[in-house]
XYZ file of C-alpha atoms in Angstrom:
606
model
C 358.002 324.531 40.604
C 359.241 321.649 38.590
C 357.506 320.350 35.691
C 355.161 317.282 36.182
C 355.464 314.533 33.984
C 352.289 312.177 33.720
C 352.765 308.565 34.652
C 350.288 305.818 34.505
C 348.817 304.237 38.294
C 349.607 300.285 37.851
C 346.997 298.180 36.559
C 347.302 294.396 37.449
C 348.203 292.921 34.585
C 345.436 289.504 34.120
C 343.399 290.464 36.588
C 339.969 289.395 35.867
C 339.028 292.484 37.668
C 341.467 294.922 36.333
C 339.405 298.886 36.034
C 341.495 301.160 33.629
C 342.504 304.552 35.195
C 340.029 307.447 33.859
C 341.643 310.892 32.923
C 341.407 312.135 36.470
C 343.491 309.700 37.875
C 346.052 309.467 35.287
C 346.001 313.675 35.818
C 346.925 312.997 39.516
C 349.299 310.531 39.335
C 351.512 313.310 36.404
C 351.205 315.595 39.658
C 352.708 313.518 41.969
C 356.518 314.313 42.751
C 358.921 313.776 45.963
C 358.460 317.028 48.357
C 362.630 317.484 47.361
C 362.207 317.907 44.152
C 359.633 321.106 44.729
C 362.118 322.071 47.231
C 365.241 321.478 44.789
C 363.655 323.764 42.368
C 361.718 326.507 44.702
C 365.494 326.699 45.819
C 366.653 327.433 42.217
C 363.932 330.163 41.452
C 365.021 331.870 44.723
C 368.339 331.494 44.543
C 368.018 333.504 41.109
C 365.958 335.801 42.507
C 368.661 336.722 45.296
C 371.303 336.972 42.539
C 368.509 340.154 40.929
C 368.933 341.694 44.360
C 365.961 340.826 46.021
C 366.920 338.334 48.999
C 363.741 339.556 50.985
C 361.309 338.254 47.768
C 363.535 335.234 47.374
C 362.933 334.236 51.391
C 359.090 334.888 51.216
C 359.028 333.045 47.434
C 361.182 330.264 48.831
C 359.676 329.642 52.347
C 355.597 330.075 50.991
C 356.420 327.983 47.667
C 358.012 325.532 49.885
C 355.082 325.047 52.682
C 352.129 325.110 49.797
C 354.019 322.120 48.023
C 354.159 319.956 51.455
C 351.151 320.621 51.928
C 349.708 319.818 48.186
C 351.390 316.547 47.984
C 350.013 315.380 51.076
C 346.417 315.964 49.861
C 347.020 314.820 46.191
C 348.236 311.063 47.853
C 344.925 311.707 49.687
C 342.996 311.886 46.589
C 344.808 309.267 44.580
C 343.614 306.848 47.717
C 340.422 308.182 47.184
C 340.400 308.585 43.032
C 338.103 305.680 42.543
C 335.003 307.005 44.020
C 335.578 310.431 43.236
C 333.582 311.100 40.096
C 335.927 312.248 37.629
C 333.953 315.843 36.736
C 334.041 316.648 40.614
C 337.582 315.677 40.792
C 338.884 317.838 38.028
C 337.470 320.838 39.904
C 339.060 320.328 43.091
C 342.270 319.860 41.640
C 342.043 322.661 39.154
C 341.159 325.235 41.892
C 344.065 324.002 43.599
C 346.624 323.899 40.613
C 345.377 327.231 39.887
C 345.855 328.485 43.545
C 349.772 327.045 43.604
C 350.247 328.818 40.442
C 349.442 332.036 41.914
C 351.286 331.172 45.301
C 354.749 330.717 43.052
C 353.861 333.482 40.360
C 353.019 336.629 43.154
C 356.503 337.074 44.008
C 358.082 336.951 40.533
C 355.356 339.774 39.252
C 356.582 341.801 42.358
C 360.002 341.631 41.659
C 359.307 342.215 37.709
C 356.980 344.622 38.491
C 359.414 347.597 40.378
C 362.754 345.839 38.966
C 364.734 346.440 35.719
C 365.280 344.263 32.834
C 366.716 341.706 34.015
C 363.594 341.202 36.279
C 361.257 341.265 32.992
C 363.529 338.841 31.457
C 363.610 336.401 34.796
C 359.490 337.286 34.661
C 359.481 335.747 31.120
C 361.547 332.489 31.789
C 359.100 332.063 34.634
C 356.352 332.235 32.573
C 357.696 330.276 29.762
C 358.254 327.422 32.786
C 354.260 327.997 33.710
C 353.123 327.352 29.985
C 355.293 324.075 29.755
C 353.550 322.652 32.539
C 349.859 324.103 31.723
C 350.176 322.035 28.263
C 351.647 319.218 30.020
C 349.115 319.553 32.901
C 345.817 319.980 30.321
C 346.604 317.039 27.992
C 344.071 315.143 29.642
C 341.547 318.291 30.811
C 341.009 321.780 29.757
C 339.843 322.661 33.154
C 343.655 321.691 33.906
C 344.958 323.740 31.216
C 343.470 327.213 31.867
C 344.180 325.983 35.923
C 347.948 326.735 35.253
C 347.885 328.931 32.483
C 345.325 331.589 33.638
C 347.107 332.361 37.069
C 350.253 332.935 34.386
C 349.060 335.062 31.916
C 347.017 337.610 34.588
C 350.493 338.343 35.362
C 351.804 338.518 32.161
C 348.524 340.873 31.490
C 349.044 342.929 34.698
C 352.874 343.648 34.039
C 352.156 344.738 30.304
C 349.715 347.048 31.065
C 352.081 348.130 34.415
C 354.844 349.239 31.976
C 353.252 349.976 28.731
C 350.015 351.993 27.809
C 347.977 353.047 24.280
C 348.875 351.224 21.529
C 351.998 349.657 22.609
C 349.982 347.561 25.678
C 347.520 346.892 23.061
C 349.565 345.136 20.828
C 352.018 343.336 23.289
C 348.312 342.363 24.767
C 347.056 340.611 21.348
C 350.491 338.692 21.120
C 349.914 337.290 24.543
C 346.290 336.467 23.592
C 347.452 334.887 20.235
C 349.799 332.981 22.787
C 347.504 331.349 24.702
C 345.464 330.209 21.947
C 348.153 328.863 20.389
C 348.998 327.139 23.988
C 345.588 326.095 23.949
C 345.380 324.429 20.586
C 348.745 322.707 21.432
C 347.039 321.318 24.423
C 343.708 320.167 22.704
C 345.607 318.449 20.033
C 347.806 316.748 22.842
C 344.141 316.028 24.643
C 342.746 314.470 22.098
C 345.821 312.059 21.001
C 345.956 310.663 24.414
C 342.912 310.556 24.981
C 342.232 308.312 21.701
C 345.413 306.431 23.240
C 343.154 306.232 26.640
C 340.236 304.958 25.145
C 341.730 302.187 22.834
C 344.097 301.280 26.107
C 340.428 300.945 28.308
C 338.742 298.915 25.622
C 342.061 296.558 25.959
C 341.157 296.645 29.604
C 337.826 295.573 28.944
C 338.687 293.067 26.460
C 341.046 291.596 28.748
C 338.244 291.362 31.337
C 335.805 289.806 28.840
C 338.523 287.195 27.487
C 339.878 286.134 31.033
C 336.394 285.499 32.047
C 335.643 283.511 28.585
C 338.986 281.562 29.417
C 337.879 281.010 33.119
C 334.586 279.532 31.747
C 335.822 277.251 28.966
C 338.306 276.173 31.483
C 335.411 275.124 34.285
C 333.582 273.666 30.679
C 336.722 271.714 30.011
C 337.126 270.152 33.650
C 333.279 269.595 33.490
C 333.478 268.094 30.344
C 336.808 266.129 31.624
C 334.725 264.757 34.720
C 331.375 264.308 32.497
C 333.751 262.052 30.123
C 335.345 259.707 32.557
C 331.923 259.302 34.663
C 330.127 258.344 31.523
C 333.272 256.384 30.179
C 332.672 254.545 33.096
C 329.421 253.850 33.695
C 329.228 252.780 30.313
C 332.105 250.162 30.344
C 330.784 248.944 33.805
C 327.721 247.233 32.449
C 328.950 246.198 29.142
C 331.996 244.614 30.782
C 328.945 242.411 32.273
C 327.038 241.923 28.845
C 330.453 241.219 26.921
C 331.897 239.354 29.625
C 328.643 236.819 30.124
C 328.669 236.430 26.338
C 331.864 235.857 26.020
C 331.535 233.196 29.344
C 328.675 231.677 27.652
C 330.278 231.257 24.005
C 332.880 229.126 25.636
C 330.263 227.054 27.266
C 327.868 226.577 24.245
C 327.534 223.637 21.734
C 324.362 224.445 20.121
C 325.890 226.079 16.590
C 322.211 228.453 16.282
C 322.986 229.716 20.116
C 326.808 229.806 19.391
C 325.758 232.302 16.209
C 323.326 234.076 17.970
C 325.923 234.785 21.072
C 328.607 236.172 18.303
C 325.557 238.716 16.876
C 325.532 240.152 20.582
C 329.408 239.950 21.071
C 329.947 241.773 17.648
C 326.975 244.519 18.610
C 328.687 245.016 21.934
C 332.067 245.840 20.342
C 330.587 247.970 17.936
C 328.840 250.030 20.750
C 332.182 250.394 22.716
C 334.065 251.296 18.861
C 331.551 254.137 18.777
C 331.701 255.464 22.740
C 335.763 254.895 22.014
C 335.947 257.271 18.825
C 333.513 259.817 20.806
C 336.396 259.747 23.664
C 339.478 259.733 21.064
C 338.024 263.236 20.126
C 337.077 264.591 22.919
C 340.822 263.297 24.508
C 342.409 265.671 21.481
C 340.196 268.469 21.897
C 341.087 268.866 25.554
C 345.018 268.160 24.393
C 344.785 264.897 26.855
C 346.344 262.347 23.577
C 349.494 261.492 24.575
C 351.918 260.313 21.342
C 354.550 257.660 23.332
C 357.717 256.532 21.190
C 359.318 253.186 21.596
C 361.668 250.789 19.997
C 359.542 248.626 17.046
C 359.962 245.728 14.519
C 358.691 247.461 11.958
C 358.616 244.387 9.833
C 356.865 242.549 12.949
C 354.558 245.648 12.904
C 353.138 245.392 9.778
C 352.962 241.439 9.670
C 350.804 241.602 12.245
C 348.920 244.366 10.989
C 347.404 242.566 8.082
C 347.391 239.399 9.523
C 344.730 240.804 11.942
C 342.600 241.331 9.232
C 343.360 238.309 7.086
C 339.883 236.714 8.445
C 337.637 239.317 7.586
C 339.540 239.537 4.297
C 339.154 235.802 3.883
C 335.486 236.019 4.708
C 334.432 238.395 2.008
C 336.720 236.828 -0.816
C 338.971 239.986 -1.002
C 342.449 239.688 -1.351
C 344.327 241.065 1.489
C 348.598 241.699 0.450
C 351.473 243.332 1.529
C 354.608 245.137 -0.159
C 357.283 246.222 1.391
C 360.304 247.807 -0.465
C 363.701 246.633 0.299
C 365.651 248.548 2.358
C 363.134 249.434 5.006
C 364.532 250.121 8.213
C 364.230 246.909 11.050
C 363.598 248.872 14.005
C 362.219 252.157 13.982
C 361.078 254.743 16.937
C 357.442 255.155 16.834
C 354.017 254.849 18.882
C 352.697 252.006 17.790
C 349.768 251.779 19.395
C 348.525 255.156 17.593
C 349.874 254.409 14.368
C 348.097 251.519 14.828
C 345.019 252.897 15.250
C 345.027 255.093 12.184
C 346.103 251.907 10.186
C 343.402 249.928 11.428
C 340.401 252.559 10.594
C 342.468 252.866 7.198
C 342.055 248.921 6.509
C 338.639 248.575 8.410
C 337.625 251.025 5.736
C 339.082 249.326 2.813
C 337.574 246.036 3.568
C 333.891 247.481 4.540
C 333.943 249.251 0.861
C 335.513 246.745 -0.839
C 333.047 243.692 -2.378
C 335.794 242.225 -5.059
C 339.370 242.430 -5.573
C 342.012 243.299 -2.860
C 343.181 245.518 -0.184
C 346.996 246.108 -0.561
C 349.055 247.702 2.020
C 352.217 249.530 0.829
C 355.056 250.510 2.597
C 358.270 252.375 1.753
C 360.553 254.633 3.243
C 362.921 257.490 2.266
C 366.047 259.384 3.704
C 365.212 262.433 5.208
C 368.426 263.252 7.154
C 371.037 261.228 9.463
C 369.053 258.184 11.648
C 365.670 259.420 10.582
C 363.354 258.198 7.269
C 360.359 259.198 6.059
C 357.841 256.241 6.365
C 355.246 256.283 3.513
C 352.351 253.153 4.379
C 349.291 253.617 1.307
C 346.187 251.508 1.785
C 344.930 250.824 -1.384
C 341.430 248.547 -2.421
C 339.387 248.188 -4.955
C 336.421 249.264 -4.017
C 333.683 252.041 -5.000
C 335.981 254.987 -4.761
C 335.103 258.155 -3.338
C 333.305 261.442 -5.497
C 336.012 263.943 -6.205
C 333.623 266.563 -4.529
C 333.970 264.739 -1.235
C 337.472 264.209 -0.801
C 337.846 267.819 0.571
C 335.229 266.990 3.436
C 336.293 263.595 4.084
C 338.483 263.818 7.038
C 335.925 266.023 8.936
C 333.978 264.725 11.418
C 330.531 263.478 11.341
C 331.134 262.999 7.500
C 331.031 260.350 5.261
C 331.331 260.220 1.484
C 327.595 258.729 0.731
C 324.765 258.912 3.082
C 322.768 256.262 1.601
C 326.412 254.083 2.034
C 326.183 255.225 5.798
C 323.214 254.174 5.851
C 324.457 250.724 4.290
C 327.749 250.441 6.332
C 327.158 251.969 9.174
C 329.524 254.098 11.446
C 330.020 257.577 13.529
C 332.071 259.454 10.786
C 334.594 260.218 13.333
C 337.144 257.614 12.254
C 338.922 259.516 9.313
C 338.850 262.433 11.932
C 340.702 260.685 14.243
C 343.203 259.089 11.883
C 344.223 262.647 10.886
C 344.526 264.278 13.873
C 346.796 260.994 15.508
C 348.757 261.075 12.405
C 349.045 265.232 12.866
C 349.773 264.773 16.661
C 352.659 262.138 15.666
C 354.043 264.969 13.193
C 352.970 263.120 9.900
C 350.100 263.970 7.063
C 347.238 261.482 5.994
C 346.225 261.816 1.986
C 343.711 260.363 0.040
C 343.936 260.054 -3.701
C 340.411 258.240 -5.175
C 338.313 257.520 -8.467
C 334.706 256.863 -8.759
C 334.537 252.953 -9.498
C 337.989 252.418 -9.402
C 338.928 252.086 -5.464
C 341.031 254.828 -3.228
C 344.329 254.768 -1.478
C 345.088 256.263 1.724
C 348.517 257.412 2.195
C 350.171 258.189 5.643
C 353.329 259.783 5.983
C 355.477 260.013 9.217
C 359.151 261.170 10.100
C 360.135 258.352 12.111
C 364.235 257.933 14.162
C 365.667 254.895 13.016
C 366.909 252.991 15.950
C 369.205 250.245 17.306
C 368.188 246.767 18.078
C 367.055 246.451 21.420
C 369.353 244.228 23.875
C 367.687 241.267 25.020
C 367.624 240.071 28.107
C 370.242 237.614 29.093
C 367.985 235.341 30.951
C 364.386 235.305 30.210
C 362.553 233.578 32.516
C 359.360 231.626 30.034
C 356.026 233.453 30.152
C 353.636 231.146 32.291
C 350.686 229.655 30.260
C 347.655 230.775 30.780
C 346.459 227.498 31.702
C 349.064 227.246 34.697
C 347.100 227.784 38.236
C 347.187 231.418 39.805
C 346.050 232.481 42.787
C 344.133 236.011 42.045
C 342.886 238.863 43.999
C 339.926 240.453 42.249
C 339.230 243.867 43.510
C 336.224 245.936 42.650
C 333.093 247.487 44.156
C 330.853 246.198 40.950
C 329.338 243.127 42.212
C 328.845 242.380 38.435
C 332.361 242.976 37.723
C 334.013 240.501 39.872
C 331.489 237.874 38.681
C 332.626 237.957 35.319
C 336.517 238.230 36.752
C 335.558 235.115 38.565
C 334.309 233.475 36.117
C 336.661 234.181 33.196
C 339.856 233.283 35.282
C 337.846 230.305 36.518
C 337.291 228.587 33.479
C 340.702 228.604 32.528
C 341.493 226.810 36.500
C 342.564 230.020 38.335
C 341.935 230.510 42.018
C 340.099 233.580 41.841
C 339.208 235.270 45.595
C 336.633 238.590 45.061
C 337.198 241.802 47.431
C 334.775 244.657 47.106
C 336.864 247.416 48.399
C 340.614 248.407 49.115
C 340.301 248.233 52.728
C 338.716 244.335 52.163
C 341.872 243.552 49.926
C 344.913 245.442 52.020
C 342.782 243.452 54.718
C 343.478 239.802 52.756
C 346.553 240.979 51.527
C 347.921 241.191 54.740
C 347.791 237.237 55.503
C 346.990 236.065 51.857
C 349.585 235.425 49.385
C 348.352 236.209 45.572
C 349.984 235.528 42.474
C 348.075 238.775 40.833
C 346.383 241.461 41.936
C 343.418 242.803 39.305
C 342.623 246.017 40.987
C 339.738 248.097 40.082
C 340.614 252.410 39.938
C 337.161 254.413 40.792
C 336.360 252.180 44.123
C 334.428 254.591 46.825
C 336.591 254.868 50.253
C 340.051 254.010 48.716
C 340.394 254.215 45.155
C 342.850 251.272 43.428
C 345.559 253.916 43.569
C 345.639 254.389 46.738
C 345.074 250.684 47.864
C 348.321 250.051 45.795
C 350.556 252.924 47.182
C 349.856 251.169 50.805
C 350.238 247.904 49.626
C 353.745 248.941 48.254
C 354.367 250.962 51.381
C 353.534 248.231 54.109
C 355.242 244.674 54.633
C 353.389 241.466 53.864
C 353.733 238.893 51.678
C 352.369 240.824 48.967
C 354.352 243.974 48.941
C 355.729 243.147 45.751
C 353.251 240.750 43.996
C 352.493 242.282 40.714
C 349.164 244.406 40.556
C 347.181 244.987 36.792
C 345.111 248.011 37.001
C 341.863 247.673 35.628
C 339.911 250.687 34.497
C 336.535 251.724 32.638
C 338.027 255.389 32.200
C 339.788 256.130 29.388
C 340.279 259.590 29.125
C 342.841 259.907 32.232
C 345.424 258.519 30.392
C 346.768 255.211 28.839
C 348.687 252.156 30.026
C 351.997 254.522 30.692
C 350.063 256.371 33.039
C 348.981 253.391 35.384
C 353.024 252.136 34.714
C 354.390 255.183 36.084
C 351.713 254.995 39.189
C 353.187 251.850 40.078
C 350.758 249.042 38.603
C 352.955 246.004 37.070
C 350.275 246.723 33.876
C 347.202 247.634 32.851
C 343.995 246.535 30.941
C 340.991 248.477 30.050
C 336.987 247.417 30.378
C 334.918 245.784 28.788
C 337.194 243.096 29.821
C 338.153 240.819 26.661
C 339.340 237.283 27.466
C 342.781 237.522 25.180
C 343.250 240.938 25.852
C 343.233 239.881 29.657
C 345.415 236.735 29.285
C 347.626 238.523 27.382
C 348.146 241.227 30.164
C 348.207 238.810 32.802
C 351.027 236.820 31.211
C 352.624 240.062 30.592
C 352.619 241.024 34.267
C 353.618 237.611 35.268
C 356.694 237.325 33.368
C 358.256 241.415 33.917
C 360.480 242.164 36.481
C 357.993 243.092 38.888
C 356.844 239.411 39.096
C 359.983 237.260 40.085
C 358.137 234.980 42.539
C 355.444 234.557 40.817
C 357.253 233.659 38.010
C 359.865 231.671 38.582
C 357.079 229.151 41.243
C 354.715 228.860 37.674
C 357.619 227.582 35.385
C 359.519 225.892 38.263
């Protein structure tokens, strides 16, 4: 009989529903061996066995050993199959009676032979049962049922051949060795019991934990896509009526004379933009939570950059008598690889800041840059004002969110305290650090540093065709289910003398398309039916005389993904809602002068 080795039954690694084995599994599997290797080694024993002279012992040893171990493999893959609903008390019985049962089977021969034979007999007797207290230990490390299962069959041999040879004193004694053996067998076995079964228990907690943390992952994954989908619905429902309130303010600034009205428009266009700066820092967030930012790099004037940078804020400097300067040291490099549009956005919370807390003096902007290996620098932009400075107790807390240094100046100023937040987790995300150094009274600078690739001018192209005006004629397609929507399309694009026709679906505009020609396409994304992407992926795929008339994608969800994303979709560009006249204009002249536009083009500066 060879000696079992335990192996483990496979557990499915990441299964939510993974079970760890229990002992009496585990015990089973150990006891599971090909029918040749019982053969190979039944053929060993009786092979010996006819070499001591007794070829009639070997054949019965040989031929029962061999039919009891077909047979007990058979019924063990029986109970493996059936292992887990067999409770694991009723299981160790079953298997222990028959353990204990083969033991005997294999052993009744041997004490036969060793029993009427010689010495050599006694010694083959001893190796036999040296082989039978190998596997009991082996056996038993998960059960002592199991143990005394293959050791008990064993040592009633043993027993019955001592006291067939010896008698008195001499059986006695050879008797208390073997007893002293088979506590010393026994204690071997415990100590093996209890180590793997400490091993057992820690490897089913793992199990469990496993269970309990793929289940926690499943559900903040179903949170995540809920709180994805909650995001962009509210993103857009949002933006859909204030692209009506800021668009019909904006349409009725232009139209205004009375100064008192004009005044009273700009109060509602300002408290509109500060609405949609709050909603945006509330989707920054949640956009870098769910690991949606993308950081883009492209080719920048940095000089250009940072030009227009302050001169964005030069009103607003100008309006509270603050000076507003810039220093750059000499040296800097003139085109630089960077996201601009996130850097950026740190920048302008940084300034925004400066000038809210800032009553007297100036708001300075310094930039420098340092060697920090071949074609890269180190760019190093401080914001520094004069303003009331920040307590030293608060600088540790102030790029957390929902914080600001003084209630009472929240109060005063305003804001979400998410804007420092997001300044240091874009700066993070672009592989840079945002500091603050500060002194009560005295004003704070903010310092951003960023590893940034120093890069080559960018070839321009050999014939640019000029960017039509805005005020040149265009005939547009406005597409969008929001009633609302195309009215203020309509009438922003009209005032400025476009041709503006409305379509309230993508079946209405493939349906125009198709006999129409457009200058520009504004297409709307969340339509019901067909959504703007698909509208444009048949419009690209069908031929008509505006299969390649350039198409600006015009969403109130911001958390799918930027102006790349709508690029690489196929839209000629992309603009975001609330609509704002310049930022439209902008993109439309854009669209109307890239490569995607040649007709168009080339017919408004012919």
């Amino acid at each position: 009989m060879p000696r079992r080795v335990m192996t483990q039954p496979p557990v499915a690694g990441g299964d939510s529903h993974s079970v760890a084995p229990n002992g009496y599994q585990l015990t089973l599997a150990g006891l599971v061996l090909p029918v040749w290797a019982h053969y190979a080694f039944n053929a060993l024993s009786a092979g010996a066995m006819w070499a001591l002279g007794h070829p009639g012992a070997a054949g019965v040893m040989f031929l029962s050993a061999c039919a009891f171990d077909t047979g007990l493999q058979a019924v063990l893959r029986w109970w493996i199959a059936e292992a887990p609903r067999t409770p694991e008390a009723v299981g160790f019985r079953r298997i222990g009676a028959l353990s204990a049962l083969r033991v005997a089977v294999y052993m009744a021969p041997v004490y036969a032979v060793a029993r009427t034979g010689g010495d050599a007999e006694l010694l083959f007797f001893g190796l036999q049962f040296c082989a039978m207290a190998a596997i009991a230990i082996s056996a038993g490390a998960l059960s002592r049922l199991m143990f005394w299962s293959f050791a008990a069959p064993a040592l009633a041999a043993a027993s019955g051949l001592v006291l067939g040879h010896l008698s008195g004193w001499p059986a006695a004694g050879v008797l208390a060795s073997l007893a002293s053996l088979a506590v010393m067998m026994m204690l071997i076995s415990l100590g093996t019991s209890r180590a793997i079964r400490a091993w057992h228990a820690a490897f089913t907690t793992n199990i469990a934990m496993m269970n309990d943390l793929a289940a926690a992952r499943d559900e903040a994954r179903r949170a995540q896509r809920a709180a994805s989908a909650f995001l962009a619905t509210m993103s857009h429902e949002i933006r859909t009526p204030m692209n009506g309130v800021l668009g019909m303010a904006q349409l009725l600034k232009r139209d205004e004379t009375d100064p008192r009205q004009a005044q009273r428009i700009d109060t509602l266009i300002d408290s509109g933009k500060y609405l949609m700066g709050i909603l945006n820092d509330v989707l920054d967030i949640s956009k870098i939570d769910a690991g949606h930012m993308e950081i883009v790099h492209g080719v920048e004037d940095l000089q250009l950059f940072l030009d227009r940078l302050v001169g964005f804020w030069g009103g607003r400097a100008q309006e509270k008598g603050v000076r507003l300067g810039l220093q750059v040291q000499e040296g800097l490099p003139e085109f630089v690889q960077m996201d601009a549009l996130r850097l950026r956005q740190v920048l302008f919370n940084l300034m925004g800041n400066a000038l809210k807390f800032t009553e007297r003096g100036s708001v300075d902007v310094l930039v420098s840059a340092e060697s920090c290996g071949p074609g890269s620098v180190r760019l190093r932009i401080a914001v520094r004002d004069t303003g009331s400075g920040i307590p030293q107790d608060k600088l540790a807390t102030l790029f957390d969110r929902f914080t600001q240094a003084d209630a009472s100046e929240a109060r005063r100023f305003g804001g979400t305290g998410l804007g420092l937040a997001i300044a240091r987790q874009l700066t993070e995300l672009m592989g840079g650090r945002i500091s603050v150094e500060s002194r009560l009274g005295k004003g704070s600078t903010f310092i951003v540093e960023l590893p940034i690739e120093i890069a080559a001018r960018p070839r321009q192209p050999e014939h640019d065709a000029e960017a039509p005006a805005p005020s040149d004629a265009l005939s547009v397609l406005a597409v969008d289910d929001n009633p609302v929507n195309l009215q203020v399309i309509g009438q922003l694009l009209g005032s400025f003398g476009h041709d503006v026709v409305r379509a309230a679906s993508g079946r209405e505009a493939l349906d125009l398309m198709a006999h129409q020609a457009f200058d520009l396409v504004l297409m709307d994304i969340q339509m019901p039916g067909m959504t703007g992407i698909e509208t444009l992926q048949e419009l690209r795929a069908q031929d008509g005389p505006n299969r390649h008339a350039p198409v600006i994608a015009l969403t109130a969800d911001v958390t799918s993904g930027g102006r790349q994303r709508y690029l690489d979709l196929g839209f000629t560009d992309h603009a975001s809602k609330p609509i704002q006249v310049e930022e439209l204009l902008e993109v439309v002249v854009r669209a109307l002068s890239g490569p995607a536009a040649p007709e168009a083009a080339e017919a408004l500066t012919g």
